[in-house]
């Protein structure tokens, strides 16, 4: 079991104002693997006060100085990447190789992309030749609250903490209480990099406690949140009275449009992508829309992928999927699989219960439903488990209509050899991102959605701008 650590406030590890222990559960074994403290209002206030006191010094540190700290963070992060992967694997069940090579690696990738974007970032820009004495200044928003989920823990923490640091903001991070271990390690890395006390603070806690206090705190200017649409709405309402900026990265129900002329690997790739991270990715392509001539073959391929996807404990090396994160998540997924069966979708692989040979741990069978009809519960709701829904279509217009008929709009996918069709669909799909023919987002591309997926843009240049206020200055002495 991991030794108990508490909060990181003002450059020091501090104990909670009042004890309130919370177990961290290893989802592969259902055993307690660590104990953390859940913070109170007093703990949150102490962290916000530290961030507020550190703000003037950090906001006026030269950009090159802030960049040097972030470069140091990256250096230490890479040195400790194996440790980071191990923490992620233990707390949320990602298989150890995947946790190091994908989960922890995502953090390093984002930090590097921010460094690249920051190098030519202009904090003071001319408006244009029509107004020679006008300048646009980009200034740090101030003290920011960062609230993150458990599914890609370091991906999300680095997408928030790093641009906040570069922008000149000071911050309080509240990681998910389900996966706090990687964030505690991240705080150690920030400390080792010598970031001045109070600039980065961490308070563990739950949504109703620390999360709500951050969302309503008068000295917090902005909340950057990644998580469920339910919590995103609650935070937006809670933050309204203090007129905070609220940036939301929420759920998704991605459609993957596979045309009959798609490359041979398109279906296999789509099914594997859906099952990756045990289906716990907001941008997972969970609705596979297949053009009729390819449909029966696609169902066979998806079945084979599900049946050959190994499910095993997180500590085992190799390419398998691990458990889902918690008992609550396991029960939710079982309920939705049952609903799919009840509503008449055709179960072609997986189904209810654990995979054979696994009697403990939150393991879910990779599941494929065919003949899913738009409007069924499994077609509408984000399942957040390894469950693929396959839907046939006859025309491009029909596929587009099904893809867009969702409250979400995060990532959609298109597989087709027809370039004109790909480009046409890319512009018509209602989502913040479109990935085609297996090409994932370019380095530094903005990550974010529309509609109930939230409207934040994280990563690269756009991600830094989220933490900046825009000021228009006229009468500037341009000499
Ligand atoms: P969650 O919303 O339950 O929790 C996320 C975080 O919010 C946690 O830190 C939690 O403690 C906190 N929280 C919960 N209720 C709160 C409240 N009322 N006020 C303040 N904070 C609150 O989500 P989760 O179960 O941890 O994560 C899964 C969800 O996150 C999925 O819906 C997934 O799609 C979404 N997600 C979205 C993205 C994206 O970038 N769009 C990325 C990853 C995950």
XYZ file of C-alpha atoms and ligand atoms in Angstrom:
523
model
C 0.000 0.000 0.000
C 1.211 3.491 -0.846
C 2.173 5.778 2.042
C -0.430 8.436 2.789
C 0.270 11.906 1.434
C -1.933 14.930 1.841
C -2.052 18.313 0.152
C 0.598 20.396 -1.575
C 0.044 24.018 -0.563
C 2.480 26.924 -0.780
C 5.390 24.672 -1.725
C 4.938 22.232 1.191
C 3.116 18.996 1.953
C 0.479 19.801 4.550
C -2.017 17.756 6.555
C -5.750 18.449 6.276
C -7.426 20.869 8.692
C -9.592 17.958 9.877
C -9.033 14.248 9.126
C -11.274 12.802 6.416
C -9.736 9.653 4.965
C -10.726 8.163 1.632
C -9.579 4.807 0.254
C -8.103 4.523 -3.234
C -9.136 1.185 -4.725
C -7.020 -0.881 -7.128
C -9.653 -1.792 -9.750
C -7.838 -5.006 -10.717
C -8.115 -6.462 -7.191
C -10.840 -4.381 -5.481
C -8.299 -3.933 -2.630
C -7.363 -0.637 -0.975
C -4.047 0.472 -2.523
C -3.680 3.898 -0.899
C -5.444 6.294 1.446
C -5.808 10.012 0.790
C -7.414 12.861 2.707
C -10.457 14.619 1.314
C -10.078 18.359 1.720
C -12.533 20.703 3.403
C -13.523 24.290 2.794
C -10.661 25.386 5.076
C -8.102 23.352 3.084
C -9.406 24.751 -0.200
C -9.328 28.297 1.154
C -5.720 27.844 2.306
C -4.696 26.690 -1.187
C -6.548 29.561 -2.873
C -4.939 32.048 -0.493
C -1.482 30.662 -1.358
C -2.247 30.928 -5.079
C -3.536 34.492 -4.644
C -0.409 35.560 -2.749
C 1.861 34.037 -5.417
C -0.008 35.588 -8.355
C 1.671 39.034 -8.612
C 5.157 37.524 -8.675
C 4.322 34.752 -11.126
C 2.223 36.879 -13.489
C 5.119 39.329 -13.844
C 7.833 36.691 -14.224
C 9.189 37.075 -17.766
C 7.709 34.512 -20.195
C 11.198 33.074 -20.747
C 11.449 32.478 -17.002
C 8.125 30.637 -16.876
C 9.147 28.607 -19.910
C 12.383 27.566 -18.166
C 10.361 26.088 -15.265
C 8.136 24.162 -17.680
C 11.177 22.833 -19.542
C 12.527 21.631 -16.200
C 9.164 19.987 -15.408
C 9.331 18.109 -18.727
C 12.864 16.914 -18.027
C 11.880 15.539 -14.597
C 8.571 14.162 -15.895
C 10.409 12.140 -18.562
C 12.903 10.839 -15.994
C 10.009 9.715 -13.770
C 7.694 8.533 -16.571
C 7.882 4.851 -15.532
C 6.887 5.818 -11.980
C 4.071 7.937 -13.377
C 2.829 5.026 -15.488
C 2.889 2.746 -12.434
C 0.810 5.237 -10.405
C -1.768 5.562 -13.200
C -1.921 1.803 -13.681
C -2.556 1.203 -9.987
C -5.152 3.928 -9.466
C -7.308 3.472 -12.570
C -6.401 0.063 -13.987
C -4.641 0.865 -17.274
C -2.370 -2.087 -18.184
C 1.170 -1.223 -17.128
C 2.744 -1.042 -20.619
C -0.102 1.089 -21.923
C 0.009 3.244 -18.771
C 3.676 4.088 -19.360
C 3.691 4.233 -23.182
C 0.328 5.948 -23.760
C -1.163 7.346 -20.560
C 1.986 8.842 -19.016
C 3.432 9.552 -22.469
C 0.396 11.714 -23.310
C 1.481 14.103 -20.534
C 5.016 14.414 -21.924
C 3.610 14.960 -25.423
C 1.327 17.783 -24.293
C 4.073 19.497 -22.292
C 6.373 19.384 -25.343
C 3.631 20.754 -27.615
C 2.970 23.629 -25.198
C 6.674 24.461 -25.119
C 6.725 24.567 -28.931
C 3.589 26.743 -29.109
C 4.885 29.093 -26.412
C 8.138 29.868 -28.164
C 6.477 32.178 -30.683
C 3.569 33.207 -28.443
C 2.958 36.972 -28.453
C 1.512 38.526 -25.287
C 1.295 41.973 -26.916
C 0.075 42.224 -30.498
C -0.794 45.099 -32.834
C -4.477 45.154 -33.806
C -3.675 46.056 -37.411
C -2.612 48.896 -39.715
C -6.051 50.574 -39.437
C -5.337 51.345 -35.736
C -1.576 51.930 -35.327
C -1.862 52.966 -31.670
C -3.962 50.023 -30.598
C -2.426 46.993 -28.930
C -4.029 43.740 -27.855
C -2.543 42.502 -24.604
C -3.049 38.940 -23.376
C -2.906 38.806 -19.587
C -3.144 35.948 -17.094
C -6.693 35.290 -15.920
C -5.484 35.044 -12.300
C -6.029 32.244 -9.782
C -7.506 29.217 -11.565
C -9.140 26.027 -10.286
C -8.340 22.837 -12.221
C -10.720 19.894 -11.773
C -9.811 16.646 -13.530
C -11.257 13.131 -14.062
C -9.731 9.668 -13.629
C -9.727 8.230 -17.156
C -6.579 9.819 -18.657
C -5.258 11.465 -15.505
C -1.951 12.958 -16.688
C -3.281 13.810 -20.111
C -5.803 16.072 -18.414
C -3.602 17.472 -15.646
C -0.875 18.522 -18.096
C -3.458 20.004 -20.500
C -4.450 22.365 -17.684
C -1.526 22.945 -15.300
C 1.131 23.514 -17.999
C -0.677 26.216 -20.033
C -1.805 27.862 -16.773
C 1.854 28.057 -15.693
C 2.956 29.405 -19.086
C 0.156 31.979 -19.145
C 1.221 33.361 -15.748
C -1.724 32.036 -13.716
C -1.444 30.472 -10.283
C -3.580 27.464 -9.525
C -5.262 24.909 -7.309
C -5.572 21.416 -8.787
C -8.261 19.051 -7.544
C -7.659 15.705 -9.219
C -10.275 12.987 -9.234
C -10.551 11.396 -5.803
C -10.640 8.060 -7.671
C -7.189 8.567 -9.260
C -5.166 10.949 -7.070
C -1.808 9.118 -7.044
C -0.520 10.358 -10.400
C -1.359 13.954 -9.463
C 0.494 13.636 -6.152
C 3.518 12.543 -8.188
C 2.973 15.472 -10.560
C 3.087 17.818 -7.523
C 6.429 16.240 -6.551
C 7.708 16.934 -10.075
C 6.587 20.574 -9.942
C 8.277 20.884 -6.545
C 11.501 19.328 -7.805
C 11.474 21.756 -10.753
C 11.638 24.591 -8.202
C 8.395 26.313 -9.216
C 7.953 29.102 -6.611
C 5.744 28.293 -3.584
C 2.034 29.013 -4.062
C 2.102 28.947 -7.880
C 0.904 25.328 -8.059
C -1.207 23.862 -5.246
C -3.008 20.544 -4.943
C -5.935 19.691 -2.687
C -7.497 16.243 -2.885
C -11.209 16.054 -2.443
C -14.545 15.165 -3.924
C -16.795 17.174 -6.202
C -19.266 18.308 -3.595
C -16.529 19.408 -1.170
C -13.394 20.878 -2.756
C -14.910 20.965 -6.257
C -17.847 23.111 -5.204
C -15.725 25.354 -2.980
C -13.369 26.063 -5.895
C -16.320 26.710 -8.232
C -17.856 29.273 -5.870
C -14.716 30.830 -4.372
C -14.620 34.621 -4.910
C -10.832 34.629 -5.423
C -10.873 31.970 -8.166
C -11.256 33.644 -11.570
C -11.644 30.544 -13.724
C -12.462 26.856 -13.536
C -10.975 24.536 -16.118
C -12.919 21.295 -15.858
C -12.786 17.922 -17.565
C -15.356 15.301 -16.654
C -18.985 14.406 -17.026
C -21.562 16.695 -18.599
C -23.561 16.409 -15.350
C -20.718 17.875 -13.265
C -19.902 20.458 -15.959
C -23.430 21.833 -15.730
C -23.301 21.880 -11.900
C -19.974 23.762 -11.969
C -21.256 26.291 -14.501
C -24.238 27.062 -12.259
C -22.108 27.197 -9.103
C -19.625 29.550 -10.799
C -22.270 31.938 -12.108
C -22.550 34.091 -8.984
C -18.872 35.012 -9.136
C -18.908 35.386 -12.966
C -15.982 33.035 -13.498
C -14.702 31.876 -16.825
C -15.686 28.200 -17.028
C -13.940 25.981 -19.595
C -15.539 22.574 -20.021
C -14.261 19.362 -21.616
C -17.158 16.919 -21.224
C -18.480 13.615 -22.529
C -18.776 12.225 -26.046
C -20.494 9.672 -28.257
C -18.264 9.630 -31.311
C -19.487 8.271 -34.641
C -17.109 6.400 -36.944
C -18.465 6.546 -40.533
C -17.031 3.597 -42.464
C -17.763 3.551 -46.191
C -17.498 0.491 -48.437
C -14.355 1.936 -50.056
C -12.525 2.275 -46.718
C -9.099 0.695 -46.271
C -9.019 -2.985 -45.249
C -8.041 -2.234 -41.679
C -10.714 0.417 -40.986
C -13.161 -1.774 -39.034
C -10.456 -3.497 -37.004
C -8.852 -0.145 -36.184
C -12.209 1.338 -35.154
C -13.116 -1.587 -32.863
C -9.684 -1.574 -31.217
C -9.915 2.172 -30.698
C -13.321 1.740 -29.052
C -11.954 -0.893 -26.617
C -8.716 0.962 -25.861
C -8.430 2.084 -22.200
C -11.374 -0.298 -21.589
C -13.596 2.139 -23.473
C -12.970 4.926 -20.962
C -12.118 7.732 -23.382
C -14.356 10.707 -24.052
C -13.370 10.631 -27.745
C -13.889 6.859 -28.216
C -15.531 5.926 -31.558
C -18.384 4.031 -29.887
C -20.939 4.263 -32.695
C -19.661 2.462 -35.779
C -21.775 3.432 -38.794
C -21.134 1.024 -41.687
C -22.213 1.334 -45.322
C -24.511 -1.577 -46.184
C -22.253 -3.487 -48.675
C -19.575 -3.782 -45.962
C -21.956 -4.305 -43.043
C -21.986 -8.100 -42.512
C -18.238 -8.333 -42.949
C -17.741 -5.418 -40.518
C -19.864 -7.166 -37.864
C -17.708 -10.309 -38.268
C -14.461 -8.352 -37.956
C -15.688 -6.438 -34.893
C -16.791 -9.720 -33.280
C -13.355 -11.205 -33.912
C -11.624 -8.142 -32.436
C -13.801 -8.359 -29.308
C -13.220 -12.090 -28.926
C -9.445 -11.741 -29.292
C -9.072 -8.696 -27.031
C -7.492 -10.065 -23.882
C -8.758 -8.723 -20.565
C -6.331 -9.021 -17.655
C -5.083 -7.306 -14.481
C -3.309 -3.990 -14.921
C 0.011 -5.212 -13.566
C 0.435 -7.801 -16.358
C 2.676 -6.658 -19.182
C 1.539 -6.899 -22.782
C -1.215 -5.567 -25.007
C -4.478 -6.307 -23.208
C -7.188 -4.158 -21.661
C -7.576 -3.774 -17.913
C -10.600 -3.412 -15.656
C -12.858 -0.369 -15.652
C -12.161 2.069 -12.885
C -14.677 1.348 -10.136
C -17.605 -0.697 -8.906
C -19.938 2.177 -9.812
C -18.603 2.300 -13.362
C -18.834 -1.505 -13.657
C -22.473 -1.484 -12.543
C -23.348 1.375 -14.890
C -21.859 -0.488 -17.873
C -23.637 -3.743 -16.933
C -26.910 -1.816 -16.771
C -26.370 -0.362 -20.240
C -25.433 -3.756 -21.745
C -28.648 -5.171 -20.252
C -30.552 -2.252 -21.745
C -29.067 -2.937 -25.189
C -30.244 -6.557 -25.020
C -33.671 -5.551 -23.695
C -34.190 -2.932 -26.431
C -33.455 -5.501 -29.144
C -29.922 -4.785 -30.332
C -28.158 -7.970 -31.562
C -25.423 -9.033 -29.138
C -22.613 -10.515 -31.238
C -19.761 -10.590 -28.699
C -19.274 -10.161 -24.956
C -22.287 -9.337 -22.839
C -23.102 -9.345 -19.158
C -20.742 -10.431 -16.384
C -16.973 -10.733 -16.124
C -14.757 -12.426 -18.742
C -14.057 -16.108 -18.044
C -11.451 -16.715 -15.360
C -11.722 -13.298 -13.725
C -13.754 -13.437 -10.541
C -12.508 -10.303 -8.856
C -11.801 -6.835 -10.198
C -14.008 -4.597 -12.310
C -13.442 -6.490 -15.562
C -15.937 -6.049 -18.402
C -16.253 -8.296 -21.467
C -15.427 -6.495 -24.739
C -18.929 -6.240 -26.172
C -20.294 -5.687 -29.680
C -23.897 -4.923 -30.538
C -25.030 -5.042 -34.188
C -28.302 -3.810 -35.731
C -28.339 -0.905 -33.302
C -31.142 1.489 -34.166
C -30.704 5.249 -33.697
C -32.551 6.253 -30.556
C -31.740 3.107 -28.562
C -30.265 3.877 -25.146
C -26.865 2.385 -26.048
C -26.777 4.608 -29.144
C -27.580 7.767 -27.169
C -25.783 7.469 -23.828
C -22.087 7.621 -23.149
C -21.295 4.115 -21.802
C -17.622 4.636 -20.905
C -16.860 0.924 -21.174
C -15.669 -1.475 -23.919
C -18.997 -1.570 -25.736
C -19.316 -0.983 -29.487
C -22.611 -0.258 -31.274
C -22.772 -1.015 -35.022
C -25.385 0.695 -37.185
C -25.912 0.133 -40.932
C -26.495 2.998 -43.401
C -27.300 3.308 -47.100
C -26.412 6.882 -48.035
C -23.925 9.542 -47.005
C -26.797 11.853 -45.984
C -28.262 9.189 -43.725
C -24.877 8.538 -42.085
C -24.364 12.245 -41.504
C -27.814 12.644 -39.967
C -27.275 9.721 -37.567
C -23.794 10.961 -36.605
C -25.055 14.456 -35.800
C -28.202 13.345 -33.973
C -26.637 13.364 -30.511
C -26.352 15.848 -27.681
C -22.567 15.405 -27.861
C -20.017 16.737 -30.352
C -16.460 15.811 -29.433
C -14.711 13.648 -32.077
C -16.162 12.022 -35.170
C -14.311 9.732 -37.560
C -14.546 9.049 -41.315
C -13.034 6.115 -43.234
C -13.188 6.382 -47.019
C -10.830 6.376 -50.016
C -12.852 9.229 -51.553
C -11.019 12.429 -50.609
C -13.799 14.774 -51.745
C -16.307 12.888 -49.588
C -13.968 12.980 -46.593
C -13.493 16.725 -46.886
C -17.229 17.309 -47.357
C -18.105 15.280 -44.270
C -15.330 16.832 -42.191
C -17.039 20.206 -42.622
C -20.570 18.919 -41.975
C -19.996 16.824 -38.874
C -20.954 18.722 -35.726
C -17.945 18.170 -33.487
C -14.817 19.899 -32.276
C -12.609 17.286 -33.951
C -12.776 15.019 -36.997
C -10.174 12.293 -37.548
C -10.081 10.493 -40.886
C -8.478 7.340 -42.280
C -6.743 6.557 -38.995
C -4.900 9.861 -38.697
C -4.970 11.158 -35.147
C -4.701 14.804 -34.113
C -1.568 16.660 -35.126
C 0.882 17.836 -32.444
C -0.478 21.032 -30.873
C -3.962 20.717 -32.439
C -6.777 21.939 -30.171
C -8.746 19.282 -28.275
C -12.366 20.115 -27.495
C -15.974 19.820 -28.486
C -19.290 21.515 -29.168
C -22.752 21.092 -27.610
C -22.879 18.888 -24.485
C -19.224 17.916 -25.013
C -18.269 21.369 -23.712
C -16.577 24.158 -25.621
C -13.065 24.347 -24.235
C -10.044 24.079 -26.541
C -7.055 22.475 -24.892
C -3.539 21.867 -26.171
C -0.944 23.938 -28.013
C -1.563 27.596 -28.787
C -5.337 27.477 -28.121
C -4.778 25.832 -24.762
C -2.535 28.680 -23.600
C -5.047 31.317 -24.765
C -7.729 29.762 -22.551
C -5.832 30.990 -19.493
C -5.454 34.564 -20.790
C -7.737 37.588 -20.731
C -7.752 39.827 -23.791
C -7.224 43.551 -23.194
C -7.626 46.222 -25.923
C -5.356 49.239 -25.369
C -5.617 52.421 -27.453
C -3.245 55.401 -27.375
C -0.267 53.070 -27.145
C 3.099 54.761 -27.559
C 4.376 52.738 -30.464
C 7.804 54.324 -30.670
P -17.010 13.318 -13.017
O -17.684 14.466 -13.653
O -17.757 12.480 -12.089
O -15.751 13.842 -12.189
C -14.736 14.651 -12.780
C -14.145 15.550 -11.719
O -15.138 16.482 -11.302
C -13.683 14.829 -10.467
O -12.515 15.464 -10.004
C -14.854 15.046 -9.502
O -14.467 15.004 -8.159
C -15.285 16.445 -9.902
N -16.685 16.773 -9.639
C -17.759 15.955 -9.671
N -18.881 16.636 -9.388
C -18.504 17.925 -9.174
C -19.209 19.112 -8.817
N -20.531 19.116 -8.637
N -18.514 20.260 -8.666
C -17.173 20.285 -8.850
N -16.447 19.189 -9.164
C -17.107 18.027 -9.337
O -16.367 12.518 -14.229
P -15.487 11.217 -14.173
O -16.414 10.088 -13.921
O -14.302 11.396 -13.287
O -14.907 11.184 -15.680
C -15.596 10.625 -16.726
C -16.245 11.702 -17.581
O -15.284 12.642 -18.043
C -16.863 11.133 -18.831
O -18.135 11.690 -19.047
C -15.907 11.578 -19.939
O -16.462 11.646 -21.201
C -15.446 12.877 -19.446
N -14.165 13.250 -20.063
C -14.139 14.240 -20.997
C -12.946 14.583 -21.619
C -12.886 15.687 -22.629
O -11.809 16.209 -22.835
N -13.960 16.081 -23.259
C -11.783 13.921 -21.290
C -11.852 12.905 -20.356
C -13.054 12.588 -19.725
